[in-house]
């Protein structure tokens, strides 16, 4: 009987479980050779259902979001046009901020020679137009906040899921991304420019002194006391634009009590996942026609992580978070160091829950 089972070379066949295991290894090896494809990636996770459906609720959705060319559909146009009015001014704001040099020299001279009226006038004359610029930046933050709230309303509404919204309404998703991209660029520039707070502090001190002495102050109509207080709070933040968006998102959630908070947090986590997948998947990344799109995606990914961390009750770093933080940090660390240090610092210093006990030691060490 045993000899009948032998093959032509006199070998016994392997046990059934061994053959099955060998076949599994062969299939697995085949799929691993396509490790960046949907099947390869999800077989690696060991979930056949995810292999067949090409979706992964744990790790986030897998689709290409066209940040370069998305155009609004008819249903998107109303919100899109409203937000577009705001975004068309964003580049000019960044250019003004980048060229902001401050009145440090004039202020120092005035402080060192308090009785020299000419130097006092010169410093005041230098500071007033700069405060006009700072007022413009602050007012733009309010317009940006209104735009964000409009987009959140559109991208979290029923009956669609956040993933469906982002796939269906790519032009709105692109605008949401552009707001986050602008926000991180603005805050990076602001953090490296101490002249902003110095100028504004000098303006407020001088204005207060002029009022006490009943001296008419040119420029006071530009920034009255109430507005100056609000601007002072804004510029006191290390990342003022990000704080504005975080507060706006939190307010959006609290004001829309009929809308589950998950609609908003899932929108943010989905955006983070889409950015991560596009950055780490060669097939997607090769579709970028503009080299700036990589840095755009990186900023957007970090921006939505920070918003999620501020809005979600347990934040982005907990095990229950729908954002793959290890994967996102790895994507950042895979870039040239000089290009992402500011983004890593944003995760280190502007998130809310990084230092919570629920954050794994591995994630903390990745960000050290």
mmCIF file of C-alpha atoms in Angstrom:
data_model
loop_
_atom_site.group_PDB
_atom_site.id
_atom_site.type_symbol
_atom_site.label_atom_id
_atom_site.label_comp_id
_atom_site.label_asym_id
_atom_site.label_seq_id
_atom_site.Cartn_x
_atom_site.Cartn_y
_atom_site.Cartn_z
ATOM 1 C CA UNK A 1 0.000 0.000 0.000
ATOM 2 C CA UNK A 2 2.782 2.401 0.966
ATOM 3 C CA UNK A 3 4.623 1.745 -2.304
ATOM 4 C CA UNK A 4 1.553 2.709 -4.270
ATOM 5 C CA UNK A 5 1.732 6.137 -2.731
ATOM 6 C CA UNK A 6 5.312 6.706 -3.855
ATOM 7 C CA UNK A 7 6.030 8.909 -6.839
ATOM 8 C CA UNK A 8 8.170 7.945 -9.846
ATOM 9 C CA UNK A 9 11.321 8.753 -7.885
ATOM 10 C CA UNK A 10 10.378 6.571 -4.927
ATOM 11 C CA UNK A 11 9.467 9.561 -2.657
ATOM 12 C CA UNK A 12 6.485 9.667 -0.326
ATOM 13 C CA UNK A 13 4.300 12.768 -0.677
ATOM 14 C CA UNK A 14 4.392 15.207 2.262
ATOM 15 C CA UNK A 15 1.544 15.199 4.777
ATOM 16 C CA UNK A 16 -1.540 17.127 3.704
ATOM 17 C CA UNK A 17 -1.028 19.940 6.241
ATOM 18 C CA UNK A 18 2.549 20.380 5.005
ATOM 19 C CA UNK A 19 1.400 20.640 1.391
ATOM 20 C CA UNK A 20 -1.253 23.190 2.337
ATOM 21 C CA UNK A 21 1.258 25.203 4.302
ATOM 22 C CA UNK A 22 3.692 25.102 1.383
ATOM 23 C CA UNK A 23 0.972 26.318 -0.973
ATOM 24 C CA UNK A 24 0.153 29.121 1.444
ATOM 25 C CA UNK A 25 3.806 30.153 1.576
ATOM 26 C CA UNK A 26 3.965 30.135 -2.223
ATOM 27 C CA UNK A 27 0.853 32.348 -2.496
ATOM 28 C CA UNK A 28 2.121 34.606 0.282
ATOM 29 C CA UNK A 29 5.490 34.954 -1.453
ATOM 30 C CA UNK A 30 3.705 35.846 -4.693
ATOM 31 C CA UNK A 31 1.682 38.567 -3.008
ATOM 32 C CA UNK A 32 4.690 39.903 -1.126
ATOM 33 C CA UNK A 33 6.365 40.529 -4.471
ATOM 34 C CA UNK A 34 3.591 43.049 -5.007
ATOM 35 C CA UNK A 35 3.990 44.505 -1.532
ATOM 36 C CA UNK A 36 2.868 47.990 -2.567
ATOM 37 C CA UNK A 37 -0.281 46.762 -4.275
ATOM 38 C CA UNK A 38 -3.547 46.531 -2.367
ATOM 39 C CA UNK A 39 -3.477 42.710 -2.249
ATOM 40 C CA UNK A 40 0.115 42.528 -1.137
ATOM 41 C CA UNK A 41 -0.308 45.108 1.549
ATOM 42 C CA UNK A 42 -3.397 43.548 3.068
ATOM 43 C CA UNK A 43 -2.303 39.928 2.813
ATOM 44 C CA UNK A 44 0.640 41.035 4.894
ATOM 45 C CA UNK A 45 -1.933 42.031 7.502
ATOM 46 C CA UNK A 46 -3.317 38.522 7.346
ATOM 47 C CA UNK A 47 -6.929 39.481 6.665
ATOM 48 C CA UNK A 48 -8.381 37.772 3.609
ATOM 49 C CA UNK A 49 -11.551 39.877 3.670
ATOM 50 C CA UNK A 50 -9.476 43.037 3.412
ATOM 51 C CA UNK A 51 -7.522 41.434 0.573
ATOM 52 C CA UNK A 52 -10.685 40.800 -1.381
ATOM 53 C CA UNK A 53 -12.377 44.131 -0.650
ATOM 54 C CA UNK A 54 -9.210 46.258 -0.793
ATOM 55 C CA UNK A 55 -10.377 48.228 2.235
ATOM 56 C CA UNK A 56 -9.028 48.421 5.738
ATOM 57 C CA UNK A 57 -11.097 50.046 8.421
ATOM 58 C CA UNK A 58 -8.265 49.773 10.923
ATOM 59 C CA UNK A 59 -5.547 51.361 8.828
ATOM 60 C CA UNK A 60 -7.719 53.745 6.884
ATOM 61 C CA UNK A 61 -9.047 54.012 3.368
ATOM 62 C CA UNK A 62 -6.965 53.484 0.286
ATOM 63 C CA UNK A 63 -7.743 55.831 -2.574
ATOM 64 C CA UNK A 64 -5.987 58.586 -4.477
ATOM 65 C CA UNK A 65 -7.047 62.101 -3.577
ATOM 66 C CA UNK A 66 -6.165 64.391 -6.461
ATOM 67 C CA UNK A 67 -4.703 67.414 -4.671
ATOM 68 C CA UNK A 68 -3.330 68.747 -7.961
ATOM 69 C CA UNK A 69 -6.301 68.685 -10.323
ATOM 70 C CA UNK A 70 -9.585 68.155 -8.425
ATOM 71 C CA UNK A 71 -12.397 70.312 -9.825
ATOM 72 C CA UNK A 72 -15.735 71.014 -8.103
ATOM 73 C CA UNK A 73 -18.853 69.174 -9.170
ATOM 74 C CA UNK A 74 -22.137 71.045 -9.375
ATOM 75 C CA UNK A 75 -23.088 70.063 -5.829
ATOM 76 C CA UNK A 76 -19.758 71.326 -4.451
ATOM 77 C CA UNK A 77 -19.711 74.692 -6.194
ATOM 78 C CA UNK A 78 -21.520 76.815 -3.592
ATOM 79 C CA UNK A 79 -19.179 75.940 -0.704
ATOM 80 C CA UNK A 80 -16.196 75.739 -3.043
ATOM 81 C CA UNK A 81 -16.725 79.285 -4.343
ATOM 82 C CA UNK A 82 -17.135 80.686 -0.822
ATOM 83 C CA UNK A 83 -13.886 79.096 0.368
ATOM 84 C CA UNK A 84 -12.085 79.994 -2.847
ATOM 85 C CA UNK A 85 -12.615 83.703 -2.140
ATOM 86 C CA UNK A 86 -10.607 83.211 1.063
ATOM 87 C CA UNK A 87 -7.925 80.918 -0.333
ATOM 88 C CA UNK A 88 -7.042 83.207 -3.232
ATOM 89 C CA UNK A 89 -5.590 85.647 -0.663
ATOM 90 C CA UNK A 90 -3.577 82.987 1.188
ATOM 91 C CA UNK A 91 -0.399 83.187 -0.908
ATOM 92 C CA UNK A 92 -0.297 86.990 -0.565
ATOM 93 C CA UNK A 93 -0.573 86.662 3.218
ATOM 94 C CA UNK A 94 2.367 84.248 3.272
ATOM 95 C CA UNK A 95 4.443 86.553 1.066
ATOM 96 C CA UNK A 96 3.712 89.501 3.381
ATOM 97 C CA UNK A 97 4.650 87.441 6.410
ATOM 98 C CA UNK A 98 7.820 86.139 4.790
ATOM 99 C CA UNK A 99 8.938 89.697 3.985
ATOM 100 C CA UNK A 100 8.037 91.001 7.472
ATOM 101 C CA UNK A 101 11.238 92.501 8.886
ATOM 102 C CA UNK A 102 9.935 94.385 11.906
ATOM 103 C CA UNK A 103 10.942 97.709 13.439
ATOM 104 C CA UNK A 104 13.488 96.362 15.895
ATOM 105 C CA UNK A 105 16.139 98.991 15.163
ATOM 106 C CA UNK A 106 13.759 101.951 15.481
ATOM 107 C CA UNK A 107 12.226 100.534 18.668
ATOM 108 C CA UNK A 108 15.632 100.012 20.304
ATOM 109 C CA UNK A 109 16.670 103.545 19.462
ATOM 110 C CA UNK A 110 13.446 104.948 20.913
ATOM 111 C CA UNK A 111 13.771 102.928 24.128
ATOM 112 C CA UNK A 112 17.426 103.896 24.608
ATOM 113 C CA UNK A 113 16.627 107.612 24.112
ATOM 114 C CA UNK A 114 13.217 108.091 25.754
ATOM 115 C CA UNK A 115 13.443 111.908 25.692
ATOM 116 C CA UNK A 116 14.277 112.191 22.011
ATOM 117 C CA UNK A 117 10.935 113.046 20.404
ATOM 118 C CA UNK A 118 12.211 112.523 16.886
ATOM 119 C CA UNK A 119 13.256 108.954 17.660
ATOM 120 C CA UNK A 120 9.882 108.306 19.356
ATOM 121 C CA UNK A 121 8.072 109.562 16.265
ATOM 122 C CA UNK A 122 10.312 107.554 13.974
ATOM 123 C CA UNK A 123 9.641 104.321 15.907
ATOM 124 C CA UNK A 124 5.911 104.988 15.997
ATOM 125 C CA UNK A 125 5.910 105.757 12.279
ATOM 126 C CA UNK A 126 7.693 102.463 11.579
ATOM 127 C CA UNK A 127 5.441 100.367 13.808
ATOM 128 C CA UNK A 128 1.989 101.640 12.761
ATOM 129 C CA UNK A 129 2.061 100.240 9.188
ATOM 130 C CA UNK A 130 3.467 96.957 10.501
ATOM 131 C CA UNK A 131 0.566 96.675 12.940
ATOM 132 C CA UNK A 132 -1.702 97.245 9.948
ATOM 133 C CA UNK A 133 -0.154 94.108 8.424
ATOM 134 C CA UNK A 134 -0.573 92.170 11.666
ATOM 135 C CA UNK A 135 -4.224 93.219 11.701
ATOM 136 C CA UNK A 136 -4.604 91.897 8.149
ATOM 137 C CA UNK A 137 -3.082 88.537 9.163
ATOM 138 C CA UNK A 138 -5.413 88.286 12.162
ATOM 139 C CA UNK A 139 -8.504 89.161 10.123
ATOM 140 C CA UNK A 140 -7.490 86.548 7.565
ATOM 141 C CA UNK A 141 -7.430 83.938 10.350
ATOM 142 C CA UNK A 142 -11.081 84.767 11.052
ATOM 143 C CA UNK A 143 -11.978 84.354 7.375
ATOM 144 C CA UNK A 144 -10.063 81.083 7.273
ATOM 145 C CA UNK A 145 -11.960 79.847 10.318
ATOM 146 C CA UNK A 146 -15.292 80.577 8.595
ATOM 147 C CA UNK A 147 -14.093 78.727 5.489
ATOM 148 C CA UNK A 148 -13.041 75.704 7.537
ATOM 149 C CA UNK A 149 -16.393 75.529 9.283
ATOM 150 C CA UNK A 150 -18.163 75.591 5.920
ATOM 151 C CA UNK A 151 -16.016 72.730 4.650
ATOM 152 C CA UNK A 152 -16.513 70.699 7.837
ATOM 153 C CA UNK A 153 -20.252 71.111 7.442
ATOM 154 C CA UNK A 154 -20.113 69.778 3.892
ATOM 155 C CA UNK A 155 -17.648 66.940 4.532
ATOM 156 C CA UNK A 156 -19.350 65.547 7.664
ATOM 157 C CA UNK A 157 -23.003 65.744 6.645
ATOM 158 C CA UNK A 158 -25.244 62.697 6.443
ATOM 159 C CA UNK A 159 -25.941 60.285 4.792
ATOM 160 C CA UNK A 160 -22.389 59.784 3.491
ATOM 161 C CA UNK A 161 -19.420 58.538 5.488
ATOM 162 C CA UNK A 162 -16.263 60.681 5.670
ATOM 163 C CA UNK A 163 -14.553 58.334 3.187
ATOM 164 C CA UNK A 164 -17.439 58.677 0.744
ATOM 165 C CA UNK A 165 -17.397 62.462 1.142
ATOM 166 C CA UNK A 166 -13.662 62.705 0.450
ATOM 167 C CA UNK A 167 -13.949 60.442 -2.593
ATOM 168 C CA UNK A 168 -17.049 62.166 -3.981
ATOM 169 C CA UNK A 169 -16.126 65.768 -3.123
ATOM 170 C CA UNK A 170 -12.434 65.877 -3.932
ATOM 171 C CA UNK A 171 -12.423 69.613 -4.698
ATOM 172 C CA UNK A 172 -13.688 70.384 -1.168
ATOM 173 C CA UNK A 173 -11.192 67.912 0.288
ATOM 174 C CA UNK A 174 -8.473 69.730 -1.683
ATOM 175 C CA UNK A 175 -9.581 73.071 -0.217
ATOM 176 C CA UNK A 176 -9.572 71.593 3.284
ATOM 177 C CA UNK A 177 -6.024 70.410 2.593
ATOM 178 C CA UNK A 178 -5.036 73.843 1.269
ATOM 179 C CA UNK A 179 -6.258 75.492 4.489
ATOM 180 C CA UNK A 180 -4.119 73.107 6.561
ATOM 181 C CA UNK A 181 -1.134 73.574 4.260
ATOM 182 C CA UNK A 182 -1.398 77.348 4.576
ATOM 183 C CA UNK A 183 -1.831 77.093 8.354
ATOM 184 C CA UNK A 184 1.354 75.127 8.945
ATOM 185 C CA UNK A 185 3.359 77.348 6.584
ATOM 186 C CA UNK A 186 2.063 80.489 8.318
ATOM 187 C CA UNK A 187 2.889 79.159 11.770
ATOM 188 C CA UNK A 188 6.366 78.017 10.713
ATOM 189 C CA UNK A 189 7.121 81.557 9.503
ATOM 190 C CA UNK A 190 5.582 83.187 12.580
ATOM 191 C CA UNK A 191 7.574 81.009 14.997
ATOM 192 C CA UNK A 192 10.856 82.100 13.440
ATOM 193 C CA UNK A 193 10.018 85.820 13.523
ATOM 194 C CA UNK A 194 10.166 87.293 17.055
ATOM 195 C CA UNK A 195 9.790 90.812 15.589
ATOM 196 C CA UNK A 196 6.033 90.251 15.307
ATOM 197 C CA UNK A 197 5.386 90.107 19.044
ATOM 198 C CA UNK A 198 8.021 92.736 19.804
ATOM 199 C CA UNK A 199 6.443 95.202 17.372
ATOM 200 C CA UNK A 200 2.944 94.597 18.670
ATOM 201 C CA UNK A 201 4.004 94.862 22.316
ATOM 202 C CA UNK A 202 5.736 98.170 21.609
ATOM 203 C CA UNK A 203 2.649 99.421 19.759
ATOM 204 C CA UNK A 204 0.371 98.601 22.713
ATOM 205 C CA UNK A 205 2.713 100.116 25.314
ATOM 206 C CA UNK A 206 3.140 103.304 23.307
ATOM 207 C CA UNK A 207 -0.582 103.571 22.605
ATOM 208 C CA UNK A 208 -1.355 103.211 26.310
ATOM 209 C CA UNK A 209 1.176 105.924 27.194
ATOM 210 C CA UNK A 210 -0.239 108.261 24.548
ATOM 211 C CA UNK A 211 -3.741 107.815 25.945
ATOM 212 C CA UNK A 212 -2.554 108.650 29.465
ATOM 213 C CA UNK A 213 -0.921 111.806 28.123
ATOM 214 C CA UNK A 214 -3.946 112.645 25.949
ATOM 215 C CA UNK A 215 -1.825 112.543 22.816
ATOM 216 C CA UNK A 216 -3.835 111.796 19.649
ATOM 217 C CA UNK A 217 -2.613 108.513 18.245
ATOM 218 C CA UNK A 218 -2.521 108.067 14.509
ATOM 219 C CA UNK A 219 -3.319 104.461 13.823
ATOM 220 C CA UNK A 220 -5.553 103.906 16.858
ATOM 221 C CA UNK A 221 -8.554 103.758 14.551
ATOM 222 C CA UNK A 222 -6.780 100.951 12.726
ATOM 223 C CA UNK A 223 -6.608 98.782 15.863
ATOM 224 C CA UNK A 224 -8.908 99.733 18.719
ATOM 225 C CA UNK A 225 -8.434 98.383 22.220
ATOM 226 C CA UNK A 226 -10.826 95.441 21.888
ATOM 227 C CA UNK A 227 -9.239 94.296 18.617
ATOM 228 C CA UNK A 228 -5.756 94.803 20.097
ATOM 229 C CA UNK A 229 -6.672 92.461 22.979
ATOM 230 C CA UNK A 230 -7.826 89.752 20.570
ATOM 231 C CA UNK A 231 -4.762 90.190 18.377
ATOM 232 C CA UNK A 232 -2.518 90.012 21.425
ATOM 233 C CA UNK A 233 -3.997 86.625 22.391
ATOM 234 C CA UNK A 234 -3.642 85.428 18.792
ATOM 235 C CA UNK A 235 0.042 86.344 18.468
ATOM 236 C CA UNK A 236 0.872 85.068 21.954
ATOM 237 C CA UNK A 237 0.279 81.533 20.618
ATOM 238 C CA UNK A 238 3.302 79.694 19.253
ATOM 239 C CA UNK A 239 1.116 78.436 16.388
ATOM 240 C CA UNK A 240 -1.735 80.963 16.129
ATOM 241 C CA UNK A 241 -3.350 79.709 12.912
ATOM 242 C CA UNK A 242 -3.369 76.109 14.138
ATOM 243 C CA UNK A 243 -4.917 77.226 17.431
ATOM 244 C CA UNK A 244 -7.593 79.108 15.457
ATOM 245 C CA UNK A 245 -8.442 75.986 13.422
ATOM 246 C CA UNK A 246 -8.376 73.711 16.487
ATOM 247 C CA UNK A 247 -10.768 76.023 18.324
ATOM 248 C CA UNK A 248 -12.975 76.293 15.229
ATOM 249 C CA UNK A 249 -13.160 72.505 14.859
ATOM 250 C CA UNK A 250 -13.933 72.021 18.556
ATOM 251 C CA UNK A 251 -16.612 74.709 18.325
ATOM 252 C CA UNK A 252 -18.060 73.072 15.212
ATOM 253 C CA UNK A 253 -18.429 69.783 17.102
ATOM 254 C CA UNK A 254 -20.008 71.429 20.173
ATOM 255 C CA UNK A 255 -22.459 73.487 18.101
ATOM 256 C CA UNK A 256 -23.606 70.522 15.997
ATOM 257 C CA UNK A 257 -24.802 68.238 18.752
ATOM 258 C CA UNK A 258 -27.083 66.336 16.341
ATOM 259 C CA UNK A 259 -23.960 65.333 14.401
ATOM 260 C CA UNK A 260 -21.941 62.500 15.997
ATOM 261 C CA UNK A 261 -18.426 63.629 16.913
ATOM 262 C CA UNK A 262 -17.175 60.607 14.939
ATOM 263 C CA UNK A 263 -18.297 62.285 11.711
ATOM 264 C CA UNK A 264 -15.759 65.034 12.339
ATOM 265 C CA UNK A 265 -12.944 62.933 13.823
ATOM 266 C CA UNK A 266 -13.373 60.262 11.117
ATOM 267 C CA UNK A 267 -13.111 62.968 8.468
ATOM 268 C CA UNK A 268 -9.781 64.044 9.982
ATOM 269 C CA UNK A 269 -8.430 60.505 10.461
ATOM 270 C CA UNK A 270 -9.481 59.556 6.928
ATOM 271 C CA UNK A 271 -7.607 62.544 5.510
ATOM 272 C CA UNK A 272 -4.508 61.598 7.524
ATOM 273 C CA UNK A 273 -4.704 58.008 6.275
ATOM 274 C CA UNK A 274 -5.168 59.049 2.661
ATOM 275 C CA UNK A 275 -2.115 61.326 2.829
ATOM 276 C CA UNK A 276 -0.009 58.607 4.471
ATOM 277 C CA UNK A 277 -1.009 55.969 1.923
ATOM 278 C CA UNK A 278 -0.357 58.307 -1.016
ATOM 279 C CA UNK A 279 3.086 59.159 0.347
ATOM 280 C CA UNK A 280 4.182 55.599 1.107
ATOM 281 C CA UNK A 281 2.739 53.938 -2.024
ATOM 282 C CA UNK A 282 4.972 54.320 -5.101
ATOM 283 C CA UNK A 283 2.040 53.862 -7.513
ATOM 284 C CA UNK A 284 0.237 56.838 -5.967
ATOM 285 C CA UNK A 285 3.304 58.955 -5.398
ATOM 286 C CA UNK A 286 4.333 58.544 -9.032
ATOM 287 C CA UNK A 287 1.078 60.258 -10.054
ATOM 288 C CA UNK A 288 2.209 63.553 -8.498
ATOM 289 C CA UNK A 289 3.245 65.843 -11.338
ATOM 290 C CA UNK A 290 4.479 68.644 -9.057
ATOM 291 C CA UNK A 291 7.406 68.013 -6.713
ATOM 292 C CA UNK A 292 5.776 70.363 -4.161
ATOM 293 C CA UNK A 293 2.866 67.913 -3.762
ATOM 294 C CA UNK A 294 4.944 65.699 -1.462
ATOM 295 C CA UNK A 295 5.574 68.525 1.042
ATOM 296 C CA UNK A 296 1.921 69.549 0.618
ATOM 297 C CA UNK A 297 0.763 66.034 1.599
ATOM 298 C CA UNK A 298 3.162 65.922 4.545
ATOM 299 C CA UNK A 299 1.889 69.235 5.939
ATOM 300 C CA UNK A 300 -1.739 68.231 5.459
ATOM 301 C CA UNK A 301 -1.157 64.890 7.190
ATOM 302 C CA UNK A 302 0.430 66.598 10.204
ATOM 303 C CA UNK A 303 -2.265 69.289 10.255
ATOM 304 C CA UNK A 304 -5.155 66.824 10.443
ATOM 305 C CA UNK A 305 -3.337 64.755 13.077
ATOM 306 C CA UNK A 306 -3.047 67.854 15.286
ATOM 307 C CA UNK A 307 -6.697 68.798 14.737
ATOM 308 C CA UNK A 308 -7.784 65.215 15.489
ATOM 309 C CA UNK A 309 -5.659 65.213 18.638
ATOM 310 C CA UNK A 310 -7.336 68.408 19.867
ATOM 311 C CA UNK A 311 -10.892 67.388 18.983
ATOM 312 C CA UNK A 312 -10.992 63.666 19.777
ATOM 313 C CA UNK A 313 -11.610 62.893 23.487
ATOM 314 C CA UNK A 314 -8.563 60.589 23.769
ATOM 315 C CA UNK A 315 -6.498 62.101 20.974
ATOM 316 C CA UNK A 316 -4.417 60.786 18.097
ATOM 317 C CA UNK A 317 -1.804 58.827 20.046
ATOM 318 C CA UNK A 318 -3.983 56.369 21.978
ATOM 319 C CA UNK A 319 -4.266 52.739 20.879
ATOM 320 C CA UNK A 320 -7.917 53.333 19.994
ATOM 321 C CA UNK A 321 -6.987 56.197 17.632
ATOM 322 C CA UNK A 322 -8.051 55.687 14.030
ATOM 323 C CA UNK A 323 -4.799 57.272 12.856
ATOM 324 C CA UNK A 324 -1.790 55.005 12.303
ATOM 325 C CA UNK A 325 0.603 57.276 14.173
ATOM 326 C CA UNK A 326 3.599 54.947 13.816
ATOM 327 C CA UNK A 327 3.035 54.815 10.066
ATOM 328 C CA UNK A 328 2.632 58.597 9.818
ATOM 329 C CA UNK A 329 5.792 59.285 11.842
ATOM 330 C CA UNK A 330 7.705 56.743 9.752
ATOM 331 C CA UNK A 331 6.609 58.514 6.547
ATOM 332 C CA UNK A 332 7.903 61.798 7.991
ATOM 333 C CA UNK A 333 11.206 60.258 9.067
ATOM 334 C CA UNK A 334 11.684 58.727 5.613
ATOM 335 C CA UNK A 335 11.959 62.253 4.147
ATOM 336 C CA UNK A 336 15.148 64.369 4.075
ATOM 337 C CA UNK A 337 15.550 65.507 7.745
ATOM 338 C CA UNK A 338 15.831 69.222 7.008
ATOM 339 C CA UNK A 339 12.520 69.205 5.150
ATOM 340 C CA UNK A 340 10.398 67.744 7.971
ATOM 341 C CA UNK A 341 11.959 68.900 11.260
ATOM 342 C CA UNK A 342 9.349 71.656 11.562
ATOM 343 C CA UNK A 343 6.547 69.129 11.059
ATOM 344 C CA UNK A 344 8.003 66.730 13.622
ATOM 345 C CA UNK A 345 8.275 69.658 16.041
ATOM 346 C CA UNK A 346 4.624 70.477 15.371
ATOM 347 C CA UNK A 347 3.707 66.939 16.491
ATOM 348 C CA UNK A 348 6.019 67.205 19.503
ATOM 349 C CA UNK A 349 4.927 70.608 20.757
ATOM 350 C CA UNK A 350 1.464 71.517 19.419
ATOM 351 C CA UNK A 351 -0.427 68.285 20.053
ATOM 352 C CA UNK A 352 -2.480 67.814 23.190
ATOM 353 C CA UNK A 353 -2.129 64.115 24.088
ATOM 354 C CA UNK A 354 1.429 63.078 23.141
ATOM 355 C CA UNK A 355 2.570 62.976 26.771
ATOM 356 C CA UNK A 356 -0.504 61.144 28.050
ATOM 357 C CA UNK A 357 0.041 57.817 29.804
ATOM 358 C CA UNK A 358 -2.008 56.148 27.051
ATOM 359 C CA UNK A 359 0.638 57.033 24.439
ATOM 360 C CA UNK A 360 2.936 54.076 23.783
ATOM 361 C CA UNK A 361 6.623 54.364 24.624
ATOM 362 C CA UNK A 362 7.432 53.448 21.033
ATOM 363 C CA UNK A 363 5.575 56.471 19.643
ATOM 364 C CA UNK A 364 7.171 58.770 22.229
ATOM 365 C CA UNK A 365 10.637 57.469 21.380
ATOM 366 C CA UNK A 366 9.969 57.877 17.639
ATOM 367 C CA UNK A 367 9.325 61.579 18.270
ATOM 368 C CA UNK A 368 12.306 62.159 20.596
#
